[in-house]
Amino acid sequence: MTEVEVDIPVSAYHERMRKLFRRHHVAITRDDLRGDGPVGDDLDASSAFILLYRQYLRDRWDVFDLDFRQDRHDWSLALTAEERESFLGIAASFLHGSRQLEVDLAEFMAGTAEEHKLHVAAQIETQARHTAFFGRFLCEVVDLEPTADATILDRTFPLVQETFVGPFGLLAFQAEELRRNPHDPQARVRYGTTCFLWIQGVLAASFSSVLLGFAAGRGMLPAFVAGARAMYLDHARHVRGGLLFLQQELRRDPAVVDDIYATLRTILMVSAVSSRQAFHEPLGWSGDEIRLLVSSSLRRKCTDLGITLPAELEALLLPISGQV
């Protein structure tokens, strides 16, 4: 079996990069999508989505193979109350985010080409797996069991951090737009920007790094680390497909870059306003480090997409630091 190393960024408080491993799989790079990569000179979008589907088939993992008994012990005895509170806020946010994508992605899939449908259908199944993963963690490790009057989603909603509430509220509105007209190209670009560029490309990548860096760096919560590692790689696949879609739309009509910028403007303005702060210092991250993590992630994704953030959007990145 061939393995490749994946760097997961950690806080400046940790001296070492954590190395996570995965099976060798069909990797699609930005050069591949241009048509001059190792998979051939004629790779089109349809071929790329099929390759992403092949990667999904190779990367599938079973959430019910995970044994959370050691995690339950670590959660009770190895973490402080402040660490548990900070960790729980992010985990609850991932649970609700995964559940919403599991439902809303069907509206986006309705307007896609056949080969793209393979990739999005796989993503919906993967989001269901992520929902089950965080549900198991919260029930079996944190002991937030559902009751007769409240599901696990009901019980954890007050814990969801506001950094996640705004973008997912916007995504729900955009999904309703697509339900009414699934083939509207501008509505699809707006949805793709929120879902693939921001939520999965920035939020999921950044905050899964926070959780992984903390748990793996401390050598605890082994089942969570195993599942979060697999989830991190799932998100990377989803983002590649999402950026491919946005690249297609930009080539078809360069004017849709205005829809991308307008959507990011809305997200950044919402992210700059909060009624309560989320503190990640217990997990080893200062507010400035979180701001750098989120901002640099957004800039990298825009570079991959082939666009540059305008000065007004760069300015909006600055207030995020105390709110995420």
PDB file of N, CA and C in Angstrom, residues 51-138:
ATOM      1  N   LEU A  51     -13.165  11.246 -12.029  1.00  0.00           N
ATOM      2  CA  LEU A  51     -11.989  10.924 -11.225  1.00  0.00           C
ATOM      3  C   LEU A  51     -12.235  11.216  -9.747  1.00  0.00           C
ATOM      4  N   LEU A  52     -12.923  12.321  -9.466  1.00  0.00           N
ATOM      5  CA  LEU A  52     -13.268  12.619  -8.079  1.00  0.00           C
ATOM      6  C   LEU A  52     -14.190  11.550  -7.501  1.00  0.00           C
ATOM      7  N   TYR A  53     -15.093  11.040  -8.311  1.00  0.00           N
ATOM      8  CA  TYR A  53     -15.966   9.961  -7.841  1.00  0.00           C
ATOM      9  C   TYR A  53     -15.148   8.703  -7.563  1.00  0.00           C
ATOM     10  N   ARG A  54     -14.180   8.400  -8.416  1.00  0.00           N
ATOM     11  CA  ARG A  54     -13.300   7.259  -8.164  1.00  0.00           C
ATOM     12  C   ARG A  54     -12.538   7.445  -6.854  1.00  0.00           C
ATOM     13  N   GLN A  55     -12.094   8.667  -6.618  1.00  0.00           N
ATOM     14  CA  GLN A  55     -11.388   8.940  -5.369  1.00  0.00           C
ATOM     15  C   GLN A  55     -12.305   8.708  -4.173  1.00  0.00           C
ATOM     16  N   TYR A  56     -13.554   9.145  -4.283  1.00  0.00           N
ATOM     17  CA  TYR A  56     -14.535   8.903  -3.216  1.00  0.00           C
ATOM     18  C   TYR A  56     -14.668   7.414  -2.928  1.00  0.00           C
ATOM     19  N   LEU A  57     -14.755   6.599  -3.977  1.00  0.00           N
ATOM     20  CA  LEU A  57     -14.907   5.158  -3.781  1.00  0.00           C
ATOM     21  C   LEU A  57     -13.702   4.571  -3.054  1.00  0.00           C
ATOM     22  N   ARG A  58     -12.518   5.087  -3.325  1.00  0.00           N
ATOM     23  CA  ARG A  58     -11.317   4.566  -2.681  1.00  0.00           C
ATOM     24  C   ARG A  58     -11.166   5.064  -1.247  1.00  0.00           C
ATOM     25  N   ASP A  59     -11.694   6.255  -0.970  1.00  0.00           N
ATOM     26  CA  ASP A  59     -11.490   6.879   0.340  1.00  0.00           C
ATOM     27  C   ASP A  59     -12.595   6.579   1.350  1.00  0.00           C
ATOM     28  N   ARG A  60     -13.627   5.853   0.962  1.00  0.00           N
ATOM     29  CA  ARG A  60     -14.759   5.631   1.875  1.00  0.00           C
ATOM     30  C   ARG A  60     -14.309   4.977   3.176  1.00  0.00           C
ATOM     31  N   TRP A  61     -14.918   5.402   4.265  1.00  0.00           N
ATOM     32  CA  TRP A  61     -14.610   4.851   5.582  1.00  0.00           C
ATOM     33  C   TRP A  61     -15.918   4.639   6.333  1.00  0.00           C
ATOM     34  N   ASP A  62     -15.894   3.716   7.286  1.00  0.00           N
ATOM     35  CA  ASP A  62     -17.101   3.329   8.017  1.00  0.00           C
ATOM     36  C   ASP A  62     -17.096   3.988   9.388  1.00  0.00           C
ATOM     37  N   VAL A  63     -18.023   4.898   9.609  1.00  0.00           N
ATOM     38  CA  VAL A  63     -18.089   5.617  10.875  1.00  0.00           C
ATOM     39  C   VAL A  63     -18.362   4.679  12.042  1.00  0.00           C
ATOM     40  N   PHE A  64     -18.973   3.530  11.776  1.00  0.00           N
ATOM     41  CA  PHE A  64     -19.304   2.600  12.854  1.00  0.00           C
ATOM     42  C   PHE A  64     -18.166   1.636  13.175  1.00  0.00           C
ATOM     43  N   ASP A  65     -17.043   1.777  12.476  1.00  0.00           N
ATOM     44  CA  ASP A  65     -15.844   1.029  12.848  1.00  0.00           C
ATOM     45  C   ASP A  65     -15.088   1.686  13.992  1.00  0.00           C
ATOM     46  N   LEU A  66     -15.425   2.928  14.311  1.00  0.00           N
ATOM     47  CA  LEU A  66     -14.693   3.675  15.331  1.00  0.00           C
ATOM     48  C   LEU A  66     -15.131   3.249  16.730  1.00  0.00           C
ATOM     49  N   ASP A  67     -14.166   3.092  17.614  1.00  0.00           N
ATOM     50  CA  ASP A  67     -14.410   2.718  19.008  1.00  0.00           C
ATOM     51  C   ASP A  67     -14.104   3.933  19.880  1.00  0.00           C
ATOM     52  N   PHE A  68     -15.134   4.528  20.476  1.00  0.00           N
ATOM     53  CA  PHE A  68     -14.979   5.774  21.220  1.00  0.00           C
ATOM     54  C   PHE A  68     -14.732   5.570  22.718  1.00  0.00           C
ATOM     55  N   ARG A  69     -14.447   4.349  23.159  1.00  0.00           N
ATOM     56  CA  ARG A  69     -14.300   4.130  24.603  1.00  0.00           C
ATOM     57  C   ARG A  69     -13.122   4.906  25.190  1.00  0.00           C
ATOM     58  N   GLN A  70     -11.982   4.911  24.511  1.00  0.00           N
ATOM     59  CA  GLN A  70     -10.839   5.676  25.019  1.00  0.00           C
ATOM     60  C   GLN A  70     -11.117   7.173  24.954  1.00  0.00           C
ATOM     61  N   ASP A  71     -11.831   7.598  23.932  1.00  0.00           N
ATOM     62  CA  ASP A  71     -12.183   9.016  23.814  1.00  0.00           C
ATOM     63  C   ASP A  71     -13.045   9.460  24.991  1.00  0.00           C
ATOM     64  N   ARG A  72     -13.971   8.617  25.397  1.00  0.00           N
ATOM     65  CA  ARG A  72     -14.839   8.951  26.532  1.00  0.00           C
ATOM     66  C   ARG A  72     -14.008   9.122  27.801  1.00  0.00           C
ATOM     67  N   HIS A  73     -13.035   8.245  27.976  1.00  0.00           N
ATOM     68  CA  HIS A  73     -12.139   8.336  29.129  1.00  0.00           C
ATOM     69  C   HIS A  73     -11.324   9.627  29.061  1.00  0.00           C
ATOM     70  N   ASP A  74     -10.755   9.921  27.896  1.00  0.00           N
ATOM     71  CA  ASP A  74      -9.954  11.136  27.739  1.00  0.00           C
ATOM     72  C   ASP A  74     -10.791  12.386  27.973  1.00  0.00           C
ATOM     73  N   TRP A  75     -12.009  12.387  27.443  1.00  0.00           N
ATOM     74  CA  TRP A  75     -12.875  13.562  27.566  1.00  0.00           C
ATOM     75  C   TRP A  75     -13.150  13.882  29.031  1.00  0.00           C
ATOM     76  N   SER A  76     -13.353  12.869  29.825  1.00  0.00           N
ATOM     77  CA  SER A  76     -13.693  13.072  31.233  1.00  0.00           C
ATOM     78  C   SER A  76     -12.485  13.436  32.084  1.00  0.00           C
ATOM     79  N   LEU A  77     -11.323  12.863  31.767  1.00  0.00           N
ATOM     80  CA  LEU A  77     -10.180  12.965  32.669  1.00  0.00           C
ATOM     81  C   LEU A  77      -9.004  13.778  32.139  1.00  0.00           C
ATOM     82  N   ALA A  78      -8.847  13.876  30.819  1.00  0.00           N
ATOM     83  CA  ALA A  78      -7.639  14.503  30.267  1.00  0.00           C
ATOM     84  C   ALA A  78      -7.852  15.950  29.842  1.00  0.00           C
ATOM     85  N   LEU A  79      -9.094  16.375  29.682  1.00  0.00           N
ATOM     86  CA  LEU A  79      -9.382  17.743  29.243  1.00  0.00           C
ATOM     87  C   LEU A  79      -9.884  18.581  30.403  1.00  0.00           C
ATOM     88  N   THR A  80      -9.528  19.851  30.410  1.00  0.00           N
ATOM     89  CA  THR A  80     -10.084  20.774  31.390  1.00  0.00           C
ATOM     90  C   THR A  80     -11.493  21.186  30.960  1.00  0.00           C
ATOM     91  N   ALA A  81     -12.215  21.808  31.866  1.00  0.00           N
ATOM     92  CA  ALA A  81     -13.568  22.271  31.536  1.00  0.00           C
ATOM     93  C   ALA A  81     -13.528  23.286  30.396  1.00  0.00           C
ATOM     94  N   GLU A  82     -12.518  24.160  30.403  1.00  0.00           N
ATOM     95  CA  GLU A  82     -12.406  25.165  29.337  1.00  0.00           C
ATOM     96  C   GLU A  82     -12.103  24.511  27.992  1.00  0.00           C
ATOM     97  N   GLU A  83     -11.253  23.489  27.991  1.00  0.00           N
ATOM     98  CA  GLU A  83     -10.945  22.779  26.751  1.00  0.00           C
ATOM     99  C   GLU A  83     -12.175  22.063  26.212  1.00  0.00           C
ATOM    100  N   ARG A  84     -12.935  21.446  27.107  1.00  0.00           N
ATOM    101  CA  ARG A  84     -14.151  20.751  26.666  1.00  0.00           C
ATOM    102  C   ARG A  84     -15.153  21.736  26.070  1.00  0.00           C
ATOM    103  N   GLU A  85     -15.323  22.876  26.698  1.00  0.00           N
ATOM    104  CA  GLU A  85     -16.289  23.860  26.199  1.00  0.00           C
ATOM    105  C   GLU A  85     -15.903  24.361  24.811  1.00  0.00           C
ATOM    106  N   SER A  86     -14.631  24.681  24.620  1.00  0.00           N
ATOM    107  CA  SER A  86     -14.181  25.183  23.323  1.00  0.00           C
ATOM    108  C   SER A  86     -14.279  24.111  22.249  1.00  0.00           C
ATOM    109  N   PHE A  87     -13.860  22.895  22.573  1.00  0.00           N
ATOM    110  CA  PHE A  87     -13.921  21.774  21.634  1.00  0.00           C
ATOM    111  C   PHE A  87     -15.365  21.471  21.258  1.00  0.00           C
ATOM    112  N   LEU A  88     -16.240  21.490  22.249  1.00  0.00           N
ATOM    113  CA  LEU A  88     -17.642  21.149  22.031  1.00  0.00           C
ATOM    114  C   LEU A  88     -18.331  22.153  21.113  1.00  0.00           C
ATOM    115  N   GLY A  89     -17.987  23.431  21.231  1.00  0.00           N
ATOM    116  CA  GLY A  89     -18.601  24.434  20.368  1.00  0.00           C
ATOM    117  C   GLY A  89     -18.309  24.184  18.898  1.00  0.00           C
ATOM    118  N   ILE A  90     -17.073  23.791  18.595  1.00  0.00           N
ATOM    119  CA  ILE A  90     -16.714  23.501  17.202  1.00  0.00           C
ATOM    120  C   ILE A  90     -17.363  22.202  16.750  1.00  0.00           C
ATOM    121  N   ALA A  91     -17.329  21.172  17.602  1.00  0.00           N
ATOM    122  CA  ALA A  91     -17.913  19.874  17.224  1.00  0.00           C
ATOM    123  C   ALA A  91     -19.409  19.999  16.955  1.00  0.00           C
ATOM    124  N   ALA A  92     -20.126  20.742  17.796  1.00  0.00           N
ATOM    125  CA  ALA A  92     -21.562  20.939  17.574  1.00  0.00           C
ATOM    126  C   ALA A  92     -21.814  21.693  16.275  1.00  0.00           C
ATOM    127  N   SER A  93     -20.947  22.650  15.957  1.00  0.00           N
ATOM    128  CA  SER A  93     -21.087  23.402  14.708  1.00  0.00           C
ATOM    129  C   SER A  93     -20.900  22.489  13.505  1.00  0.00           C
ATOM    130  N   PHE A  94     -19.951  21.567  13.584  1.00  0.00           N
ATOM    131  CA  PHE A  94     -19.748  20.612  12.497  1.00  0.00           C
ATOM    132  C   PHE A  94     -20.950  19.679  12.351  1.00  0.00           C
ATOM    133  N   LEU A  95     -21.534  19.254  13.455  1.00  0.00           N
ATOM    134  CA  LEU A  95     -22.710  18.383  13.383  1.00  0.00           C
ATOM    135  C   LEU A  95     -23.828  19.063  12.600  1.00  0.00           C
ATOM    136  N   HIS A  96     -24.142  20.289  12.962  1.00  0.00           N
ATOM    137  CA  HIS A  96     -25.245  20.997  12.301  1.00  0.00           C
ATOM    138  C   HIS A  96     -24.896  21.357  10.863  1.00  0.00           C
ATOM    139  N   GLY A  97     -23.644  21.724  10.626  1.00  0.00           N
ATOM    140  CA  GLY A  97     -23.243  22.040   9.264  1.00  0.00           C
ATOM    141  C   GLY A  97     -23.316  20.836   8.347  1.00  0.00           C
ATOM    142  N   SER A  98     -22.845  19.687   8.838  1.00  0.00           N
ATOM    143  CA  SER A  98     -22.895  18.462   8.030  1.00  0.00           C
ATOM    144  C   SER A  98     -24.332  18.076   7.728  1.00  0.00           C
ATOM    145  N   ARG A  99     -25.193  18.213   8.715  1.00  0.00           N
ATOM    146  CA  ARG A  99     -26.599  17.864   8.521  1.00  0.00           C
ATOM    147  C   ARG A  99     -27.247  18.766   7.473  1.00  0.00           C
ATOM    148  N   GLN A 100     -26.943  20.066   7.515  1.00  0.00           N
ATOM    149  CA  GLN A 100     -27.560  20.969   6.538  1.00  0.00           C
ATOM    150  C   GLN A 100     -27.064  20.674   5.126  1.00  0.00           C
ATOM    151  N   LEU A 101     -25.783  20.410   4.957  1.00  0.00           N
ATOM    152  CA  LEU A 101     -25.267  20.081   3.629  1.00  0.00           C
ATOM    153  C   LEU A 101     -25.867  18.778   3.121  1.00  0.00           C
ATOM    154  N   GLU A 102     -26.058  17.837   4.011  1.00  0.00           N
ATOM    155  CA  GLU A 102     -26.675  16.559   3.640  1.00  0.00           C
ATOM    156  C   GLU A 102     -28.046  16.786   2.996  1.00  0.00           C
ATOM    157  N   VAL A 103     -28.762  17.794   3.471  1.00  0.00           N
ATOM    158  CA  VAL A 103     -30.108  18.086   2.967  1.00  0.00           C
ATOM    159  C   VAL A 103     -30.074  19.034   1.769  1.00  0.00           C
ATOM    160  N   ASP A 104     -29.301  20.123   1.877  1.00  0.00           N
ATOM    161  CA  ASP A 104     -29.370  21.197   0.881  1.00  0.00           C
ATOM    162  C   ASP A 104     -28.646  20.890  -0.417  1.00  0.00           C
ATOM    163  N   LEU A 105     -27.643  20.019  -0.384  1.00  0.00           N
ATOM    164  CA  LEU A 105     -26.890  19.751  -1.609  1.00  0.00           C
ATOM    165  C   LEU A 105     -27.761  19.154  -2.713  1.00  0.00           C
ATOM    166  N   ALA A 106     -28.866  18.533  -2.340  1.00  0.00           N
ATOM    167  CA  ALA A 106     -29.761  17.970  -3.358  1.00  0.00           C
ATOM    168  C   ALA A 106     -30.301  19.059  -4.282  1.00  0.00           C
ATOM    169  N   GLU A 107     -30.517  20.269  -3.744  1.00  0.00           N
ATOM    170  CA  GLU A 107     -31.008  21.370  -4.578  1.00  0.00           C
ATOM    171  C   GLU A 107     -29.952  21.777  -5.606  1.00  0.00           C
ATOM    172  N   PHE A 108     -28.693  21.769  -5.193  1.00  0.00           N
ATOM    173  CA  PHE A 108     -27.614  22.092  -6.127  1.00  0.00           C
ATOM    174  C   PHE A 108     -27.448  20.979  -7.160  1.00  0.00           C
ATOM    175  N   MET A 109     -27.555  19.735  -6.731  1.00  0.00           N
ATOM    176  CA  MET A 109     -27.347  18.602  -7.629  1.00  0.00           C
ATOM    177  C   MET A 109     -28.375  18.587  -8.753  1.00  0.00           C
ATOM    178  N   ALA A 110     -29.574  19.084  -8.500  1.00  0.00           N
ATOM    179  CA  ALA A 110     -30.648  19.018  -9.502  1.00  0.00           C
ATOM    180  C   ALA A 110     -30.273  19.710 -10.803  1.00  0.00           C
ATOM    181  N   GLY A 111     -29.414  20.714 -10.741  1.00  0.00           N
ATOM    182  CA  GLY A 111     -29.068  21.456 -11.947  1.00  0.00           C
ATOM    183  C   GLY A 111     -27.728  21.096 -12.548  1.00  0.00           C
ATOM    184  N   THR A 112     -27.102  20.003 -12.081  1.00  0.00           N
ATOM    185  CA  THR A 112     -25.771  19.653 -12.565  1.00  0.00           C
ATOM    186  C   THR A 112     -25.838  18.674 -13.730  1.00  0.00           C
ATOM    187  N   ALA A 113     -24.729  18.584 -14.481  1.00  0.00           N
ATOM    188  CA  ALA A 113     -24.609  17.593 -15.551  1.00  0.00           C
ATOM    189  C   ALA A 113     -24.481  16.198 -14.944  1.00  0.00           C
ATOM    190  N   GLU A 114     -24.652  15.172 -15.773  1.00  0.00           N
ATOM    191  CA  GLU A 114     -24.704  13.802 -15.260  1.00  0.00           C
ATOM    192  C   GLU A 114     -23.426  13.407 -14.522  1.00  0.00           C
ATOM    193  N   GLU A 115     -22.250  13.713 -15.100  1.00  0.00           N
ATOM    194  CA  GLU A 115     -21.007  13.324 -14.444  1.00  0.00           C
ATOM    195  C   GLU A 115     -20.821  14.077 -13.127  1.00  0.00           C
ATOM    196  N   HIS A 116     -21.265  15.329 -13.104  1.00  0.00           N
ATOM    197  CA  HIS A 116     -21.173  16.114 -11.880  1.00  0.00           C
ATOM    198  C   HIS A 116     -22.103  15.553 -10.810  1.00  0.00           C
ATOM    199  N   LYS A 117     -23.251  15.017 -11.230  1.00  0.00           N
ATOM    200  CA  LYS A 117     -24.184  14.420 -10.273  1.00  0.00           C
ATOM    201  C   LYS A 117     -23.526  13.282  -9.493  1.00  0.00           C
ATOM    202  N   LEU A 118     -22.660  12.503 -10.144  1.00  0.00           N
ATOM    203  CA  LEU A 118     -21.948  11.437  -9.436  1.00  0.00           C
ATOM    204  C   LEU A 118     -21.179  12.002  -8.247  1.00  0.00           C
ATOM    205  N   HIS A 119     -20.448  13.071  -8.500  1.00  0.00           N
ATOM    206  CA  HIS A 119     -19.632  13.677  -7.448  1.00  0.00           C
ATOM    207  C   HIS A 119     -20.497  14.258  -6.334  1.00  0.00           C
ATOM    208  N   VAL A 120     -21.565  14.980  -6.690  1.00  0.00           N
ATOM    209  CA  VAL A 120     -22.403  15.608  -5.666  1.00  0.00           C
ATOM    210  C   VAL A 120     -23.169  14.553  -4.870  1.00  0.00           C
ATOM    211  N   ALA A 121     -23.653  13.503  -5.541  1.00  0.00           N
ATOM    212  CA  ALA A 121     -24.331  12.423  -4.818  1.00  0.00           C
ATOM    213  C   ALA A 121     -23.385  11.777  -3.815  1.00  0.00           C
ATOM    214  N   ALA A 122     -22.131  11.585  -4.212  1.00  0.00           N
ATOM    215  CA  ALA A 122     -21.140  11.038  -3.287  1.00  0.00           C
ATOM    216  C   ALA A 122     -20.912  11.988  -2.118  1.00  0.00           C
ATOM    217  N   GLN A 123     -20.935  13.282  -2.404  1.00  0.00           N
ATOM    218  CA  GLN A 123     -20.746  14.255  -1.334  1.00  0.00           C
ATOM    219  C   GLN A 123     -21.912  14.221  -0.348  1.00  0.00           C
ATOM    220  N   ILE A 124     -23.126  14.050  -0.842  1.00  0.00           N
ATOM    221  CA  ILE A 124     -24.281  13.961   0.056  1.00  0.00           C
ATOM    222  C   ILE A 124     -24.132  12.758   0.987  1.00  0.00           C
ATOM    223  N   GLU A 125     -23.731  11.617   0.427  1.00  0.00           N
ATOM    224  CA  GLU A 125     -23.516  10.430   1.268  1.00  0.00           C
ATOM    225  C   GLU A 125     -22.417  10.686   2.286  1.00  0.00           C
ATOM    226  N   THR A 126     -21.370  11.382   1.861  1.00  0.00           N
ATOM    227  CA  THR A 126     -20.265  11.677   2.769  1.00  0.00           C
ATOM    228  C   THR A 126     -20.713  12.606   3.886  1.00  0.00           C
ATOM    229  N   GLN A 127     -21.550  13.594   3.576  1.00  0.00           N
ATOM    230  CA  GLN A 127     -22.054  14.490   4.618  1.00  0.00           C
ATOM    231  C   GLN A 127     -22.916  13.736   5.621  1.00  0.00           C
ATOM    232  N   ALA A 128     -23.673  12.747   5.143  1.00  0.00           N
ATOM    233  CA  ALA A 128     -24.445  11.923   6.076  1.00  0.00           C
ATOM    234  C   ALA A 128     -23.506  11.177   7.019  1.00  0.00           C
ATOM    235  N   ARG A 129     -22.378  10.712   6.490  1.00  0.00           N
ATOM    236  CA  ARG A 129     -21.393  10.012   7.318  1.00  0.00           C
ATOM    237  C   ARG A 129     -20.786  10.958   8.355  1.00  0.00           C
ATOM    238  N   HIS A 130     -20.507  12.192   7.941  1.00  0.00           N
ATOM    239  CA  HIS A 130     -19.965  13.172   8.880  1.00  0.00           C
ATOM    240  C   HIS A 130     -20.984  13.504   9.971  1.00  0.00           C
ATOM    241  N   THR A 131     -22.262  13.596   9.591  1.00  0.00           N
ATOM    242  CA  THR A 131     -23.307  13.826  10.589  1.00  0.00           C
ATOM    243  C   THR A 131     -23.335  12.693  11.601  1.00  0.00           C
ATOM    244  N   ALA A 132     -23.258  11.461  11.118  1.00  0.00           N
ATOM    245  CA  ALA A 132     -23.244  10.305  12.014  1.00  0.00           C
ATOM    246  C   ALA A 132     -21.998  10.311  12.891  1.00  0.00           C
ATOM    247  N   PHE A 133     -20.864  10.718  12.339  1.00  0.00           N
ATOM    248  CA  PHE A 133     -19.611  10.755  13.100  1.00  0.00           C
ATOM    249  C   PHE A 133     -19.715  11.719  14.277  1.00  0.00           C
ATOM    250  N   PHE A 134     -20.132  12.949  14.015  1.00  0.00           N
ATOM    251  CA  PHE A 134     -20.235  13.911  15.109  1.00  0.00           C
ATOM    252  C   PHE A 134     -21.378  13.552  16.052  1.00  0.00           C
ATOM    253  N   GLY A 135     -22.451  12.964  15.524  1.00  0.00           N
ATOM    254  CA  GLY A 135     -23.523  12.506  16.397  1.00  0.00           C
ATOM    255  C   GLY A 135     -23.041  11.448  17.370  1.00  0.00           C
ATOM    256  N   ARG A 136     -22.270  10.479  16.872  1.00  0.00           N
ATOM    257  CA  ARG A 136     -21.713   9.447  17.750  1.00  0.00           C
ATOM    258  C   ARG A 136     -20.774  10.062  18.787  1.00  0.00           C
ATOM    259  N   PHE A 137     -19.925  10.979  18.358  1.00  0.00           N
ATOM    260  CA  PHE A 137     -18.983  11.597  19.290  1.00  0.00           C
ATOM    261  C   PHE A 137     -19.725  12.332  20.403  1.00  0.00           C
ATOM    262  N   LEU A 138     -20.729  13.112  20.030  1.00  0.00           N
ATOM    263  CA  LEU A 138     -21.449  13.901  21.024  1.00  0.00           C
ATOM    264  C   LEU A 138     -22.278  13.028  21.956  1.00  0.00           C
TER     265      LEU A 138
END
